[in-house]
Short mmCIF file of C-alpha atoms in Angstrom, two decimals:
data_model
loop_
_atom_site.label_atom_id
_atom_site.label_comp_id
_atom_site.label_asym_id
_atom_site.label_seq_id
_atom_site.Cartn_x
_atom_site.Cartn_y
_atom_site.Cartn_z
CA MET A 1 63.35 -6.10 51.91
CA ALA A 2 61.04 -4.32 49.44
CA PHE A 3 61.80 -3.50 46.25
CA LYS A 4 59.06 -1.25 44.03
CA ALA A 5 58.80 -1.75 40.00
CA PRO A 6 56.29 -2.60 37.66
CA ILE A 7 54.71 -6.50 37.86
CA HIS A 8 53.28 -6.02 33.95
CA GLN A 9 51.73 -9.17 32.73
CA PHE A 10 54.15 -11.74 33.10
CA THR A 11 52.41 -13.43 35.39
CA GLU A 12 56.22 -15.55 36.54
CA THR A 13 57.19 -12.69 38.15
CA ARG A 14 56.65 -10.93 41.23
CA THR A 15 57.70 -7.39 42.90
CA ILE A 16 60.33 -8.76 45.65
CA ASN A 17 58.60 -7.68 49.00
CA ILE A 18 58.94 -9.56 51.71
CA SER A 19 57.48 -9.32 55.57
CA GLY A 20 58.61 -10.46 58.54
CA ARG A 21 55.17 -12.43 58.64
CA ASP A 22 55.66 -14.53 56.21
CA PHE A 23 57.65 -15.93 58.05
CA LEU A 24 55.06 -17.36 59.81
CA TYR A 25 53.03 -18.58 56.50
CA ILE A 26 52.78 -22.43 57.45
CA SER A 27 54.07 -23.01 53.51
CA ASN A 28 56.73 -22.17 54.32
CA LEU A 29 57.45 -23.51 57.39
CA ILE A 30 57.53 -25.81 55.24
CA SER A 31 60.00 -25.26 52.54
CA ALA A 32 62.50 -24.32 55.27
CA PHE A 33 61.29 -27.54 56.19
CA ARG A 34 62.26 -29.18 53.51
CA LEU A 35 66.13 -26.96 53.22
CA LEU A 36 66.88 -28.02 56.41
CA ILE A 37 66.51 -31.48 56.61
CA ALA A 38 68.83 -31.14 52.82
CA PRO A 39 72.21 -31.73 54.49
CA LEU A 40 70.64 -34.50 56.54
CA LEU A 41 69.32 -36.30 52.94
CA PHE A 42 73.44 -35.98 52.01
CA TRP A 43 75.21 -37.06 54.81
CA ILE A 44 72.46 -40.61 54.95
CA ILE A 45 73.15 -41.00 51.89
CA TYR A 46 77.00 -40.87 51.50
CA LYS A 47 77.42 -43.46 54.43
CA GLY A 48 74.81 -45.90 52.74
CA ASN A 49 71.78 -45.60 54.39
CA TYR A 50 69.60 -46.28 51.53
CA PRO A 51 66.32 -47.43 53.98
CA LEU A 52 66.67 -44.43 55.78
CA ALA A 53 66.99 -42.25 52.65
CA VAL A 54 64.39 -43.85 50.50
CA VAL A 55 62.14 -42.92 53.79
CA ILE A 56 63.64 -38.86 54.47
CA GLY A 57 63.42 -38.85 50.38
CA GLY A 58 59.88 -39.33 50.59
CA VAL A 59 59.17 -36.93 53.65
CA ALA A 60 60.90 -34.18 50.73
CA ILE A 61 58.46 -34.97 48.69
CA VAL A 62 55.36 -34.55 50.53
CA SER A 63 56.47 -31.87 51.58
CA ASP A 64 56.97 -29.58 48.08
CA LEU A 65 53.53 -31.41 47.91
CA LEU A 66 52.53 -30.24 50.93
CA ASP A 67 53.84 -26.04 51.04
CA GLY A 68 51.70 -25.55 47.24
CA PHE A 69 48.86 -27.01 48.50
CA PHE A 70 48.54 -24.74 51.97
CA ALA A 71 49.28 -21.64 50.76
CA ARG A 72 46.38 -22.58 48.02
CA VAL A 73 44.15 -23.29 51.16
CA LEU A 74 44.69 -20.93 53.47
CA ASN A 75 45.92 -17.61 50.62
CA GLN A 76 49.53 -17.82 51.83
CA HIS A 77 51.21 -16.42 48.61
CA SER A 78 54.33 -14.68 49.67
CA GLU A 79 56.97 -13.32 47.90
CA LEU A 80 59.08 -15.62 50.42
CA GLY A 81 58.20 -18.68 49.70
CA TYR A 82 58.37 -18.21 46.06
CA ILE A 83 61.87 -17.60 46.66
CA LEU A 84 62.58 -19.98 48.70
CA ASP A 85 60.14 -22.83 47.83
CA PRO A 86 62.59 -23.93 43.72
CA ILE A 87 65.59 -23.61 46.32
CA ALA A 88 64.29 -25.10 48.94
CA ASP A 89 63.61 -27.88 46.03
CA LYS A 90 67.23 -26.96 44.15
CA VAL A 91 69.33 -27.38 47.67
CA ALA A 92 67.33 -31.64 49.07
CA ILE A 93 67.42 -32.60 44.96
CA GLY A 94 70.81 -31.21 44.71
CA ALA A 95 72.30 -33.44 47.65
CA GLY A 96 70.40 -36.50 47.14
CA ILE A 97 72.23 -36.76 43.34
CA PHE A 98 75.42 -35.38 44.87
CA ALA A 99 75.10 -37.55 47.37
CA LEU A 100 74.86 -40.56 45.20
CA VAL A 101 77.45 -39.06 42.18
CA LEU A 102 79.69 -40.03 45.46
CA SER A 103 78.06 -42.74 47.33
CA THR A 104 80.72 -46.27 45.80
CA ASN A 105 76.98 -47.97 45.94
CA SER A 106 74.80 -45.70 42.97
CA THR A 107 75.77 -45.67 39.53
CA PHE A 108 74.49 -42.04 38.96
CA LEU A 109 75.60 -40.90 36.38
CA LYS A 110 78.51 -37.74 36.52
CA TRP A 111 77.12 -35.82 33.69
CA ALA A 112 73.26 -35.86 34.42
CA PHE A 113 74.65 -34.41 37.96
CA ALA A 114 76.45 -31.66 36.41
CA ALA A 115 73.57 -30.47 33.75
CA VAL A 116 71.26 -30.39 37.19
CA ILE A 117 73.72 -27.76 38.49
CA PHE A 118 74.81 -26.10 35.40
CA ARG A 119 70.83 -25.13 34.73
CA ASP A 120 69.90 -24.42 38.24
CA VAL A 121 73.69 -22.88 38.86
CA ALA A 122 72.32 -20.58 35.65
CA ILE A 123 68.62 -19.94 36.92
CA VAL A 124 69.81 -18.82 40.15
CA LEU A 125 72.76 -16.38 38.96
CA GLY A 126 69.47 -15.70 36.31
CA ASN A 127 67.36 -14.47 38.78
CA VAL A 128 69.84 -12.62 40.61
CA TYR A 129 70.61 -10.47 37.75
CA LEU A 130 67.08 -9.95 38.13
CA ALA A 131 66.74 -8.93 40.54
CA TYR A 132 69.48 -6.00 40.25
CA LYS A 133 68.17 -4.54 37.03
CA ALA A 134 64.06 -5.19 37.25
CA LYS A 135 63.64 -4.94 40.80
CA MET A 136 61.54 -9.19 40.20
CA ILE A 137 62.42 -12.59 40.41
CA THR A 138 61.02 -15.33 38.70
CA ARG A 139 58.77 -17.33 40.06
CA SER A 140 59.76 -21.19 39.44
CA ASN A 141 56.90 -22.04 36.27
CA TRP A 142 54.87 -25.31 35.25
CA TRP A 143 58.24 -26.93 33.64
CA GLY A 144 60.14 -26.17 36.39
CA LYS A 145 57.90 -27.85 39.08
CA CYS A 146 57.73 -30.67 36.65
CA THR A 147 61.35 -30.40 36.40
CA SER A 148 62.11 -30.34 40.20
CA PHE A 149 59.33 -34.01 40.68
CA THR A 150 61.35 -36.18 38.30
CA LEU A 151 64.29 -35.89 39.86
CA SER A 152 62.67 -36.63 43.02
CA ILE A 153 61.20 -39.84 41.48
CA ALA A 154 64.78 -40.94 39.75
CA VAL A 155 66.14 -40.25 42.86
CA ILE A 156 63.99 -42.25 44.71
CA LEU A 157 64.19 -44.90 42.40
CA TYR A 158 68.10 -44.65 42.07
CA LEU A 159 67.74 -45.25 46.00
CA ILE A 160 65.16 -48.90 45.95
CA ARG A 161 67.10 -50.55 43.83
CA PRO A 162 69.96 -51.49 45.13
CA ILE A 163 68.17 -53.00 48.19
CA GLN A 164 64.77 -54.57 46.10
CA PRO A 165 67.68 -55.62 42.89
CA LYS A 166 64.68 -58.30 42.05
CA LEU A 167 61.62 -55.63 42.18
CA PHE A 168 62.31 -53.08 39.28
CA PRO A 169 64.33 -54.27 36.18
CA VAL A 170 68.49 -52.42 36.34
CA TRP A 171 66.84 -50.03 33.41
CA ILE A 172 64.73 -47.86 35.33
CA ASP A 173 66.17 -45.55 37.32
CA PHE A 174 68.04 -44.43 34.74
CA PHE A 175 65.48 -44.78 32.75
CA ALA A 176 63.43 -42.20 34.99
CA LEU A 177 67.20 -39.95 34.77
CA CYS A 178 66.72 -39.43 31.10
CA PHE A 179 63.23 -38.40 31.49
CA ALA A 180 63.70 -36.26 34.60
CA LEU A 181 66.81 -34.78 32.28
CA VAL A 182 64.37 -33.50 29.52
CA PHE A 183 62.16 -31.63 31.48
CA VAL A 184 65.93 -30.23 32.72
CA GLY A 185 66.85 -28.91 29.26
CA ILE A 186 62.96 -27.39 28.97
CA SER A 187 63.00 -26.29 32.29
CA ALA A 188 66.39 -24.43 31.10
CA VAL A 189 64.93 -22.33 28.05
CA SER A 190 62.02 -21.38 30.12
CA TYR A 191 63.15 -19.82 32.42
CA ALA A 192 66.67 -18.62 30.28
CA ARG A 193 63.34 -16.72 27.35
CA HIS A 194 61.29 -16.05 30.50
CA MET A 195 64.52 -13.84 31.47
CA LEU A 196 65.52 -12.11 28.41
CA ARG A 197 62.41 -11.19 27.16
CA VAL A 198 61.48 -9.23 31.00
CA LEU A 199 65.36 -7.67 30.88
CA LYS A 200 64.45 -6.68 27.02
CA THR A 201 61.09 -4.87 28.51
CA GLU A 202 62.84 -3.47 31.34
CA VAL A 203 65.38 -2.05 29.01
CA THR A 204 63.27 -1.25 26.20
CA ASP A 205 59.90 1.26 29.21
#
């Protein structure tokens, strides 16, 4: 799959050009692994096995750090990675949060789940439209990476506190979630502004 289009000066955007070799990159295999364990993470949290969920969630967080590390060290940057990495993040985090919302042992806020899902769906649909209209995709920026990391930490804390209620104060998971939601809002605005800027440039060119 390939689209030939000008890159312009936008550092967050790349032309879509995926080759078969990209699927063999270690960084992309790690991202694919994170995507594949998302259903397992959902099921384990839903069943209330929080200790095992903490382990699998920790593995997912480490894999998110490792795919970027290997992409830089091995120079394995690819358009597939730019697409697969944020999708894997969204699916894994979304699966964990959705399971927490459905779990009877969790106090995770439903409106926070709705805010996260709304942002993720909006970004995905925006990228689909951007790919169709401008033949480009928008890479995950710094705000997006901070959002994924802080949401992951919030999910882990919501899993740990019922296991060790004396280890953490009752407000720690809620505070971590509120902190993550700040990045959810900032990243949503950041992506929206960038996409609109790209579309405006494409129309005027």
